[in-house]
Amino acid sequence: VATEEQMRRAFEQYVSRLSAGDGDGVAALFADDAWIEDPLGSERKQGKQAIVEFYRGAIERAHPQVELTGPVRTTNLPEAAAPLRSRSFFGGRHTVIDIIDIFTFDDDGLITSMRAYFGPSNMAAAEEA
Amino acid sequence: VATEEQMRRAFEQYVSRLSAGDGDGVAALFADDAWIEDPLGSERKQGKQAIVEFYRGAIERAHPQVELTGPVRTTNLPEAAAPLRSRSFFGGRHTVIDIIDIFTFDDDGLITSMRAYFGPSNMAAAEEA
């Protein structure tokens, strides 16, 4: 089972690789049959290829700079949650989004699912990226 | 469907009533057949009576003072997430716990489920409550 340390590391690598524009590196944190739902309620993308394309696209479109804004909450299940802030440039505007991501994990510490919680009320225009 | 405003209000009332020691008031935010899983991976408590008893017991044992530490993340589903910090006095010790709660909602804005994300790594001894 994934350890607390593995789950925390996964979040740290997720934000650092995403901010570095390394979509393939982000996708490498996921299991082959993982799925993502970002934001919650949108169509799920399943499988490594769909996940690679999702992150490459997000990076190309919006150049997100993402940071953890509080501790990763680990649990007794292979499941953890963390608050994040994304600063991006999208549609000609700098935007700040406050997000909470939930990850589930396999026994090797790879992410098996990701669900992103945010809505219109969590998005704000920003003066700078 | 629950609105973003209703979901945000539910979190605000949840922390204020819990901190005021009003267990019945906390339970009143839940639908009759709601369930809670606090922390994640523990046995679920289902139904209003079990929920009333859970919050009365937690308040009596630990006198939690709970605050939101970031914005409530609302979504396009009747589901929202928020980061919280609980300061309590339990087992002779002041304890700080960083938590993320996920609530789901019915059409009236009542909470239908609550899952609390935190583990040992999110609990710290504190000098004062």
XYZ file of N, CA and C in Angstrom:
774
model
N 0.851 -1.205 0.000
C 0.000 0.000 0.000
C 0.882 1.249 0.000
N 0.435 2.283 -0.694
C 1.188 3.535 -0.759
C 1.355 4.119 0.647
N 2.550 4.588 0.947
C 2.816 5.185 2.257
C 2.443 6.667 2.251
N 2.317 7.218 3.461
C 2.062 8.659 3.556
C 3.144 9.435 2.803
N 4.396 8.986 2.958
C 5.503 9.692 2.310
C 5.385 9.618 0.785
N 5.005 8.468 0.261
C 4.814 8.347 -1.194
C 3.700 9.272 -1.688
N 2.618 9.335 -0.918
C 1.489 10.170 -1.344
C 1.877 11.650 -1.317
N 2.607 12.038 -0.277
C 3.032 13.443 -0.193
C 3.987 13.781 -1.344
N 4.927 12.872 -1.618
C 5.886 13.071 -2.709
C 5.178 13.209 -4.053
N 4.137 12.411 -4.251
C 3.418 12.464 -5.527
C 2.839 13.863 -5.755
N 2.254 14.441 -4.713
C 1.723 15.803 -4.842
C 2.848 16.803 -5.128
N 3.962 16.661 -4.418
C 5.068 17.612 -4.612
C 5.617 17.523 -6.034
N 5.757 16.294 -6.542
C 6.260 16.138 -7.901
C 5.233 16.605 -8.923
N 3.965 16.389 -8.603
C 2.899 16.832 -9.510
C 2.977 18.341 -9.735
N 3.050 19.105 -8.666
C 3.069 20.571 -8.838
C 4.388 21.052 -9.431
N 5.506 20.423 -9.071
C 6.781 20.902 -9.593
C 6.925 20.579 -11.082
N 6.505 19.383 -11.485
C 6.613 19.029 -12.909
C 5.619 19.820 -13.760
N 4.428 20.032 -13.225
C 3.439 20.814 -13.956
C 3.942 22.253 -14.152
N 4.487 22.830 -13.102
C 4.985 24.208 -13.190
C 6.191 24.314 -14.100
N 6.947 23.222 -14.217
C 8.127 23.207 -15.093
C 7.747 22.956 -16.550
N 6.460 22.743 -16.810
C 6.019 22.496 -18.178
C 6.317 21.084 -18.666
N 6.512 20.165 -17.738
C 6.891 18.787 -18.066
C 5.664 17.865 -18.033
N 4.862 17.954 -19.090
C 3.631 17.164 -19.150
C 3.883 15.667 -19.105
N 4.941 15.203 -19.782
C 5.252 13.777 -19.751
C 5.662 13.351 -18.345
N 6.374 14.240 -17.650
C 6.766 13.934 -16.272
C 5.567 13.860 -15.351
N 4.603 14.740 -15.556
C 3.365 14.665 -14.763
C 2.673 13.330 -15.029
N 2.518 12.987 -16.307
C 1.807 11.754 -16.668
C 2.523 10.516 -16.109
N 3.849 10.597 -15.952
C 4.619 9.462 -15.428
C 4.282 9.162 -13.972
N 3.620 10.087 -13.288
C 3.207 9.850 -11.898
C 1.959 8.979 -11.823
N 1.319 8.748 -12.979
C 0.041 8.026 -13.008
C 0.233 6.566 -13.434
N -0.629 5.690 -12.911
C -0.677 4.295 -13.346
C -1.229 4.232 -14.774
N -0.954 3.131 -15.473
C -1.333 3.019 -16.884
C -2.840 3.178 -17.112
N -3.645 2.655 -16.203
C -5.101 2.687 -16.399
C -5.776 3.771 -15.544
N -4.989 4.763 -15.127
C -5.531 5.828 -14.279
C -6.546 6.679 -15.037
N -7.370 7.396 -14.295
C -8.280 8.366 -14.912
C -8.233 9.684 -14.150
N -8.576 10.745 -14.882
C -8.627 12.073 -14.271
C -9.965 12.728 -14.588
N -10.445 13.517 -13.617
C -11.701 14.267 -13.779
C -11.398 15.682 -13.313
N -11.120 16.570 -14.273
C -10.583 17.898 -13.977
C -11.234 18.904 -14.904
N -12.201 19.712 -14.406
C -12.704 19.735 -13.030
C -13.744 18.646 -12.766
N -14.118 18.512 -11.494
C -15.166 17.582 -11.092
C -16.416 17.814 -11.941
N -16.995 16.722 -12.440
C -18.211 16.833 -13.230
C -17.945 16.851 -14.729
N -16.677 17.030 -15.118
C -16.347 16.991 -16.546
C -16.081 15.546 -16.967
N -15.998 15.323 -18.275
C -15.770 13.972 -18.785
C -14.417 13.440 -18.300
N -14.415 12.194 -17.852
C -13.167 11.599 -17.381
C -12.266 11.254 -18.563
N -10.969 11.479 -18.363
C -9.971 11.017 -19.328
C -9.297 9.796 -18.729
N -9.328 8.695 -19.469
C -8.802 7.447 -18.913
C -7.638 6.933 -19.733
N -6.606 6.451 -19.038
C -5.469 5.825 -19.696
C -4.315 6.794 -19.862
N -3.106 6.237 -19.899
C -1.895 7.060 -19.919
C -1.849 8.004 -21.114
N -2.280 7.533 -22.284
C -2.192 8.390 -23.465
C -3.108 9.612 -23.332
N -4.325 9.398 -22.852
C -5.257 10.518 -22.669
C -4.721 11.491 -21.617
N -4.056 10.947 -20.607
C -3.524 11.794 -19.537
C -2.335 12.614 -20.045
N -1.459 11.984 -20.799
C -0.333 12.720 -21.396
C -0.868 13.881 -22.242
N -1.856 13.588 -23.081
C -2.389 14.635 -23.968
C -3.054 15.755 -23.172
N -3.750 15.377 -22.090
C -4.409 16.385 -21.269
C -3.383 17.363 -20.682
N -2.306 16.835 -20.110
C -1.340 17.728 -19.453
C -0.500 18.502 -20.465
N -0.123 17.841 -21.570
C 0.593 18.598 -22.615
C -0.263 19.765 -23.096
N -1.563 19.510 -23.298
C -2.464 20.549 -23.787
C -2.625 21.680 -22.784
N -2.799 21.308 -21.517
C -2.984 22.329 -20.483
C -1.746 23.213 -20.385
N -0.573 22.599 -20.470
C 0.680 23.354 -20.377
C 0.831 24.280 -21.579
N 0.528 23.766 -22.766
C 0.673 24.575 -23.976
C -0.303 25.748 -23.978
N -1.541 25.494 -23.536
C -2.574 26.541 -23.545
C -2.370 27.578 -22.470
N -2.002 27.123 -21.249
C -2.159 28.004 -20.085
C -0.895 28.195 -19.254
N 0.165 27.449 -19.536
C 1.418 27.592 -18.784
C 1.190 27.697 -17.281
N 0.504 26.755 -16.677
C 0.163 26.903 -15.260
C 1.385 26.853 -14.342
N 1.370 27.743 -13.374
C 2.322 27.699 -12.269
C 1.523 27.287 -11.042
N 1.829 26.123 -10.506
C 0.989 25.526 -9.477
C 1.790 25.323 -8.200
N 1.189 25.682 -7.068
C 1.846 25.460 -5.776
C 0.855 24.877 -4.783
N 1.381 24.097 -3.852
C 0.567 23.631 -2.728
C 0.361 24.804 -1.778
N -0.862 25.002 -1.293
C -1.121 26.106 -0.364
C -1.390 25.608 1.049
N -1.142 24.334 1.287
C -1.302 23.768 2.625
C -0.802 22.342 2.589
N -0.769 21.684 3.754
C -0.230 20.334 3.820
C -1.074 19.321 3.043
N -0.407 18.298 2.499
C -1.083 17.166 1.887
C -1.746 16.366 2.998
N -3.069 16.138 2.866
C -3.792 15.340 3.844
C -3.749 13.877 3.410
N -2.972 13.085 4.109
C -2.906 11.658 3.853
C -3.944 10.967 4.741
N -4.316 9.733 4.378
C -5.357 9.031 5.129
C -4.946 7.576 5.328
N -5.787 6.825 6.017
C -5.536 5.396 6.191
C -5.874 4.599 4.937
N -6.549 5.229 3.987
C -6.767 4.615 2.690
C -5.657 5.096 1.749
N -5.474 4.421 0.624
C -4.491 4.922 -0.355
C -5.080 6.098 -1.124
N -5.330 7.165 -0.392
C -6.056 8.310 -0.938
C -5.632 9.549 -0.155
N -5.387 10.646 -0.846
C -4.920 11.866 -0.192
C -5.511 13.083 -0.890
N -5.495 14.216 -0.181
C -6.081 15.462 -0.686
C -5.126 16.607 -0.382
N -5.124 17.606 -1.246
C -4.294 18.787 -0.989
C -4.904 20.016 -1.646
N -4.700 21.191 -1.014
C -5.127 22.455 -1.614
C -4.012 23.011 -2.491
N -4.378 23.516 -3.649
C -3.393 24.059 -4.590
C -3.883 25.396 -5.131
N -2.938 26.172 -5.600
C -3.277 27.395 -6.338
C -2.557 27.366 -7.682
N -3.317 27.596 -8.721
C -2.768 27.613 -10.075
C -2.834 29.034 -10.619
N -1.714 29.505 -11.110
C -1.678 30.800 -11.805
C -1.377 30.502 -13.264
N -2.251 30.981 -14.136
C -2.059 30.637 -15.536
C -2.443 31.808 -16.423
N -2.089 31.667 -17.684
C -2.410 32.683 -18.675
C -3.228 31.984 -19.733
N -4.507 32.318 -19.801
C -5.430 31.558 -20.629
C -6.482 32.499 -21.189
N -6.712 32.397 -22.485
C -7.704 33.259 -23.120
C -7.341 34.730 -23.014
N -6.051 35.019 -23.021
C -5.602 36.399 -22.970
C -5.625 37.019 -21.586
N -5.892 36.184 -20.557
C -5.993 36.727 -19.200
C -5.171 35.916 -18.223
N -4.585 36.618 -17.272
C -3.954 35.940 -16.149
C -5.047 35.529 -15.177
N -5.011 34.281 -14.760
C -6.064 33.742 -13.913
C -5.468 32.983 -12.740
N -6.067 33.174 -11.567
C -5.694 32.406 -10.380
C -6.861 31.486 -10.039
N -6.566 30.205 -9.850
C -7.613 29.242 -9.487
C -7.216 28.525 -8.206
N -8.120 28.540 -7.222
C -7.929 27.759 -5.994
C -8.599 26.409 -6.183
N -7.826 25.353 -5.989
C -8.237 23.987 -6.322
C -7.983 23.081 -5.104
N -8.787 22.037 -4.961
C -8.406 20.916 -4.104
C -8.387 19.670 -4.977
N -7.252 18.975 -4.972
C -7.130 17.731 -5.735
C -7.193 16.535 -4.791
N -7.925 15.502 -5.233
C -7.940 14.211 -4.544
C -7.227 13.201 -5.434
N -6.220 12.529 -4.902
C -5.530 11.460 -5.625
C -5.811 10.131 -4.921
N -6.000 9.061 -5.699
C -5.930 7.705 -5.158
C -4.677 7.040 -5.736
N -4.203 5.994 -5.048
C -2.892 5.415 -5.368
C -2.938 3.893 -5.441
N -2.025 3.327 -6.248
C -1.835 1.877 -6.231
C -0.699 1.517 -5.266
N -0.381 0.221 -5.209
C 0.614 -0.245 -4.241
C 2.016 0.289 -4.513
N 2.267 0.739 -5.741
C 3.585 1.286 -6.074
C 3.656 2.794 -5.851
N 2.568 3.387 -5.372
C 2.567 4.824 -5.144
C 2.229 5.623 -6.394
N 1.812 4.930 -7.462
C 1.367 5.646 -8.663
C -0.082 6.100 -8.487
N -0.415 7.224 -9.088
C -1.763 7.789 -8.974
C -2.714 6.982 -9.859
N -3.821 6.522 -9.293
C -4.812 5.760 -10.067
C -6.021 6.615 -10.448
N -6.247 7.713 -9.735
C -7.291 8.649 -10.127
C -6.988 10.016 -9.549
N -7.448 11.034 -10.253
C -7.309 12.417 -9.805
C -8.624 13.118 -10.063
N -9.171 13.766 -9.038
C -10.371 14.578 -9.191
C -10.042 15.983 -8.699
N -10.350 16.990 -9.504
C -10.027 18.380 -9.188
C -11.294 19.141 -8.812
N -11.324 19.661 -7.590
C -12.465 20.433 -7.087
C -12.210 21.918 -7.280
N -12.959 22.536 -8.181
C -13.000 23.998 -8.264
C -14.163 24.383 -9.168
N -14.628 25.605 -9.008
C -15.729 26.103 -9.810
C -15.532 27.577 -10.119
N -16.503 28.174 -10.789
C -16.383 29.592 -11.170
C -16.035 30.496 -9.992
N -16.563 30.192 -8.807
C -16.298 31.071 -7.661
C -14.847 30.988 -7.199
N -14.102 29.994 -7.685
C -12.710 29.827 -7.274
C -11.719 30.381 -8.295
N -12.249 31.052 -9.339
C -11.387 31.591 -10.384
C -11.420 33.103 -10.314
N -10.255 33.711 -10.338
C -10.170 35.167 -10.250
C -9.177 35.682 -11.267
N -9.469 36.860 -11.810
C -8.499 37.509 -12.690
C -7.328 37.994 -11.839
N -6.150 37.934 -12.420
C -4.960 38.375 -11.687
C -4.228 39.398 -12.530
N -3.503 40.291 -11.877
C -2.767 41.327 -12.595
C -1.547 40.750 -13.290
N -0.963 39.741 -12.685
C 0.234 39.141 -13.270
C 0.191 37.637 -13.064
N 0.939 36.903 -13.868
C 1.041 35.457 -13.686
C 1.992 35.204 -12.530
N -31.018 21.901 -7.504
C -29.620 21.559 -7.183
C -29.040 22.619 -6.249
N -28.210 22.197 -5.316
C -27.579 23.133 -4.381
C -26.742 24.148 -5.147
N -26.843 25.414 -4.762
C -26.070 26.465 -5.425
C -24.691 26.579 -4.776
N -23.785 27.260 -5.498
C -22.462 27.514 -4.924
C -22.604 28.230 -3.575
N -23.527 29.187 -3.506
C -23.712 29.952 -2.284
C -24.197 29.052 -1.143
N -25.127 28.145 -1.453
C -25.599 27.225 -0.408
C -24.464 26.320 0.093
N -23.628 25.860 -0.819
C -22.534 24.969 -0.421
C -21.514 25.707 0.448
N -21.222 26.945 0.046
C -20.270 27.732 0.830
C -20.835 28.016 2.224
N -22.128 28.382 2.272
C -22.779 28.663 3.558
C -22.757 27.435 4.465
N -22.954 26.258 3.888
C -22.965 25.039 4.700
C -21.618 24.847 5.406
N -20.529 25.084 4.685
C -19.205 24.958 5.315
C -19.025 26.007 6.414
N -19.469 27.239 6.131
C -19.306 28.301 7.127
C -20.103 27.997 8.391
N -21.337 27.505 8.210
C -22.154 27.174 9.384
C -21.599 25.953 10.105
N -21.061 25.016 9.337
C -20.473 23.819 9.933
C -19.351 24.190 10.913
N -18.420 25.023 10.480
C -17.307 25.362 11.368
C -17.757 26.276 12.514
N -18.691 27.171 12.254
C -19.086 28.084 13.338
C -19.901 27.344 14.399
N -20.803 26.462 13.983
C -21.601 25.720 14.968
C -20.757 24.708 15.727
N -19.827 24.074 15.018
C -18.941 23.117 15.683
C -18.089 23.832 16.738
N -17.550 24.981 16.377
C -16.709 25.721 17.309
C -17.509 26.270 18.481
N -18.809 26.519 18.260
C -19.679 27.022 19.333
C -20.160 25.893 20.232
N -19.787 24.656 19.916
C -20.212 23.531 20.744
C -21.659 23.118 20.502
N -22.192 23.503 19.344
C -23.602 23.241 19.036
C -23.734 21.993 18.142
N -23.630 20.830 18.766
C -23.680 19.574 18.018
C -24.995 19.376 17.285
N -26.110 19.758 17.939
C -27.405 19.616 17.277
C -27.506 20.549 16.070
N -26.915 21.727 16.205
C -26.895 22.668 15.087
C -26.067 22.148 13.924
N -24.949 21.505 14.222
C -24.147 20.891 13.156
C -24.967 19.817 12.455
N -25.599 18.944 13.246
C -26.359 17.832 12.665
C -27.529 18.340 11.821
N -28.063 19.518 12.169
C -29.192 20.079 11.420
C -28.800 20.464 9.998
N -27.504 20.554 9.714
C -27.044 20.861 8.352
C -27.117 19.648 7.437
N -27.359 18.464 8.037
C -27.335 17.211 7.277
C -28.751 16.744 6.935
N -28.874 16.054 5.789
C -30.126 15.397 5.413
C -30.366 14.200 6.338
N -31.629 13.751 6.409
C -31.983 12.688 7.355
C -31.198 11.397 7.138
N -30.944 11.059 5.878
C -30.258 9.795 5.584
C -28.781 9.990 5.257
N -28.215 11.124 5.671
C -26.805 11.421 5.368
C -25.870 10.447 6.077
N -24.638 10.368 5.587
C -23.610 9.588 6.279
C -22.315 10.390 6.369
N -21.522 10.049 7.376
C -20.225 10.694 7.556
C -19.145 9.628 7.704
N -17.975 9.951 7.192
C -16.800 9.062 7.294
C -15.651 9.956 7.750
N -15.373 9.940 9.050
C -14.462 10.911 9.675
C -13.611 10.187 10.707
N -12.342 9.859 10.413
C -11.640 10.180 9.170
C -11.918 9.166 8.064
N -11.426 9.495 6.864
C -11.548 8.576 5.728
C -11.021 7.190 6.116
N -11.776 6.153 5.758
C -11.351 4.792 6.063
C -11.952 4.251 7.350
N -12.551 5.118 8.164
C -13.209 4.656 9.391
C -14.648 4.245 9.073
N -15.288 3.589 10.018
C -16.651 3.119 9.812
C -17.595 4.303 9.587
N -18.463 4.187 8.595
C -19.400 5.276 8.326
C -20.507 5.296 9.380
N -20.903 6.522 9.758
C -22.073 6.706 10.614
C -23.191 7.216 9.722
N -24.312 6.508 9.725
C -25.404 6.861 8.818
C -26.654 7.242 9.591
N -27.314 8.281 9.134
C -28.591 8.704 9.705
C -28.415 9.825 10.711
N -29.481 10.621 10.832
C -29.412 11.821 11.666
C -29.060 11.515 13.123
N -29.616 10.438 13.679
C -29.338 10.151 15.087
C -27.858 9.829 15.309
N -27.280 9.016 14.429
C -25.854 8.674 14.549
C -24.993 9.918 14.388
N -25.421 10.822 13.506
C -24.648 12.045 13.260
C -24.735 12.986 14.457
N -25.925 13.126 15.031
C -26.061 13.942 16.251
C -25.137 13.409 17.333
N -25.165 12.101 17.541
C -24.341 11.517 18.605
C -22.851 11.703 18.334
N -22.465 11.581 17.063
C -21.057 11.753 16.708
C -20.578 13.159 17.068
N -21.336 14.175 16.695
C -20.885 15.550 16.944
C -20.998 15.927 18.421
N -22.073 15.489 19.083
C -22.148 15.732 20.534
C -20.938 15.124 21.239
N -20.590 13.897 20.849
C -19.460 13.215 21.482
C -18.140 13.917 21.207
N -17.938 14.317 19.955
C -16.687 14.990 19.596
C -16.546 16.301 20.366
N -17.648 17.030 20.500
C -17.615 18.313 21.211
C -17.335 18.085 22.695
N -17.992 17.083 23.272
C -17.797 16.813 24.697
C -16.362 16.358 24.985
N -15.821 15.507 24.112
C -14.486 14.961 24.330
C -13.387 15.975 24.066
N -13.548 16.771 22.975
C -12.386 17.490 22.440
C -12.570 18.994 22.275
N -13.786 19.503 22.473
C -14.043 20.941 22.357
C -13.356 21.562 21.139
N -13.580 21.041 19.945
C -12.834 21.528 18.781
C -13.166 22.972 18.420
N -12.133 23.720 18.092
C -12.274 25.045 17.500
C -11.824 24.908 16.056
N -12.751 25.103 15.137
C -12.482 24.773 13.735
C -12.616 26.021 12.882
N -11.675 26.205 11.963
C -11.757 27.339 11.036
C -11.425 26.878 9.623
N -12.017 27.547 8.655
C -11.629 27.345 7.259
C -10.273 28.007 7.038
N -9.358 27.312 6.366
C -8.036 27.882 6.102
C -7.850 28.248 4.628
N -8.932 28.223 3.881
C -8.871 28.609 2.474
C -10.283 28.590 1.927
N -10.449 29.026 0.674
C -11.793 29.107 0.114
C -12.450 27.736 -0.060
N -13.767 27.717 0.056
C -14.560 26.530 -0.249
C -14.526 26.329 -1.758
N -14.122 25.136 -2.201
C -14.090 24.821 -3.621
C -15.425 24.213 -4.012
N -16.233 24.985 -4.723
C -17.509 24.493 -5.219
C -17.284 23.910 -6.614
N -18.208 23.079 -7.089
C -18.029 22.426 -8.388
C -19.344 22.439 -9.153
N -19.326 21.908 -10.349
C -20.548 21.789 -11.136
C -21.434 20.650 -10.658
N -20.897 19.787 -9.808
C -21.701 18.769 -9.152
C -22.159 19.327 -7.807
N -23.174 18.723 -7.185
C -23.551 19.150 -5.829
C -22.556 18.593 -4.818
N -21.323 19.084 -4.926
C -20.219 18.541 -4.150
C -19.172 19.636 -4.003
N -18.619 19.787 -2.806
C -17.654 20.846 -2.553
C -16.610 20.358 -1.565
N -15.461 21.046 -1.553
C -14.331 20.673 -0.700
C -13.772 21.921 -0.050
N -13.238 21.773 1.162
C -12.601 22.910 1.823
C -11.528 22.427 2.791
N -10.468 23.247 2.944
C -9.436 22.954 3.932
C -9.824 23.574 5.270
N -9.601 22.821 6.337
C -9.945 23.293 7.682
C -8.794 23.012 8.637
N -8.778 23.741 9.719
C -7.861 23.447 10.820
C -8.686 23.341 12.095
N -8.459 22.250 12.807
C -9.151 22.009 14.070
C -8.146 22.076 15.214
N -8.463 22.872 16.208
C -7.662 22.924 17.435
C -8.529 22.337 18.535
N -7.990 21.312 19.198
C -8.814 20.653 20.199
C -7.967 20.221 21.390
N -8.661 19.828 22.426
C -7.998 19.348 23.632
C -8.520 17.947 23.855
N -7.645 16.980 23.680
C -8.082 15.592 23.648
C -6.994 14.717 24.249
N -7.379 13.826 25.150
C -6.399 12.938 25.777
C -5.348 13.713 26.548
N -5.757 14.842 27.110
C -4.836 15.629 27.927
C -3.881 16.492 27.132
N -4.087 16.562 25.814
C -3.153 17.325 24.981
C -3.896 18.266 24.038
N -3.304 19.420 23.833
C -3.791 20.316 22.786
C -3.280 19.806 21.449
N -4.169 19.693 20.486
C -3.812 19.113 19.194
C -4.339 19.991 18.063
N -3.520 20.150 17.041
C -3.931 20.845 15.820
C -4.002 19.814 14.699
N -5.111 19.782 13.987
C -5.260 18.848 12.868
C -5.631 19.623 11.609
N -4.861 19.390 10.541
C -5.186 19.951 9.223
C -6.017 18.929 8.463
N -7.179 19.360 8.022
C -8.194 18.470 7.450
C -8.659 19.038 6.115
N -9.062 18.168 5.209
C -9.882 18.588 4.065
C -11.183 17.806 4.128
N -12.307 18.521 4.130
C -13.617 17.881 4.143
C -14.244 17.967 2.754
N -14.875 16.863 2.355
C -15.694 16.834 1.137
C -17.147 16.657 1.556
N -18.000 17.567 1.125
C -19.440 17.460 1.374
C -20.149 17.208 0.037
N -21.183 16.347 0.039
C -22.145 16.299 -1.064
C -23.481 16.832 -0.544
N -24.330 17.276 -1.462
C -25.546 18.010 -1.080
C -26.779 17.502 -1.811
N -27.935 17.676 -1.156
C -29.196 17.416 -1.851
C -29.741 18.726 -2.435
N -30.936 18.647 -3.049
C -31.487 19.816 -3.733
C -31.831 20.960 -2.788
N -31.987 20.672 -1.509
C -32.291 21.715 -0.528
C -31.029 22.328 0.081
N -29.862 21.853 -0.348
C -28.625 22.378 0.217
C -28.223 21.687 1.510
N -28.919 20.607 1.864
C -28.516 19.830 3.038
C -27.386 18.875 2.656
N -26.503 18.616 3.619
C -25.350 17.743 3.375
C -25.821 16.290 3.358
N -25.481 15.555 2.304
C -25.855 14.145 2.215
C -24.696 13.215 2.565
N -23.461 13.708 2.475
C -22.314 12.925 2.943
C -21.165 13.852 3.272
N -20.350 13.401 4.217
C -19.157 14.135 4.621
C -18.026 13.137 4.752
N -16.903 13.417 4.077
C -15.695 12.602 4.237
C -14.560 13.512 4.661
N -13.850 13.120 5.727
C -12.783 13.954 6.295
C -11.423 13.331 5.977
N -10.602 14.082 5.251
C -9.257 13.636 4.877
C -8.238 14.162 5.879
N -7.663 13.278 6.650
C -6.483 13.611 7.462
C -5.902 12.315 8.002
N -4.614 12.359 8.354
C -3.938 11.195 8.906
C -2.946 11.624 9.961
N -2.184 10.671 10.484
C -1.231 10.979 11.550
C -0.288 12.124 11.196
N 0.100 12.221 9.921
C 1.050 13.267 9.557
C 0.429 14.651 9.616
N -0.895 14.724 9.731
C -1.588 16.020 9.781
C -1.953 16.457 11.182
N -1.485 15.692 12.187
C -1.820 15.993 13.583
C -0.537 16.440 14.290
N -0.638 17.553 14.993
C 0.534 18.081 15.691
C 0.138 18.517 17.088
N 1.043 18.334 18.031
C 0.815 18.853 19.383
C 0.913 20.375 19.317
N 0.109 21.040 20.136
C 0.119 22.500 20.161
C 0.304 22.960 21.596
N 0.886 24.135 21.758
C 1.103 24.655 23.105
C -0.180 25.117 23.750
N -1.110 25.595 22.918
C -2.357 26.120 23.459
C -3.502 25.746 22.522
N -4.698 25.760 23.062
C -5.875 25.514 22.225
C -6.148 26.779 21.452
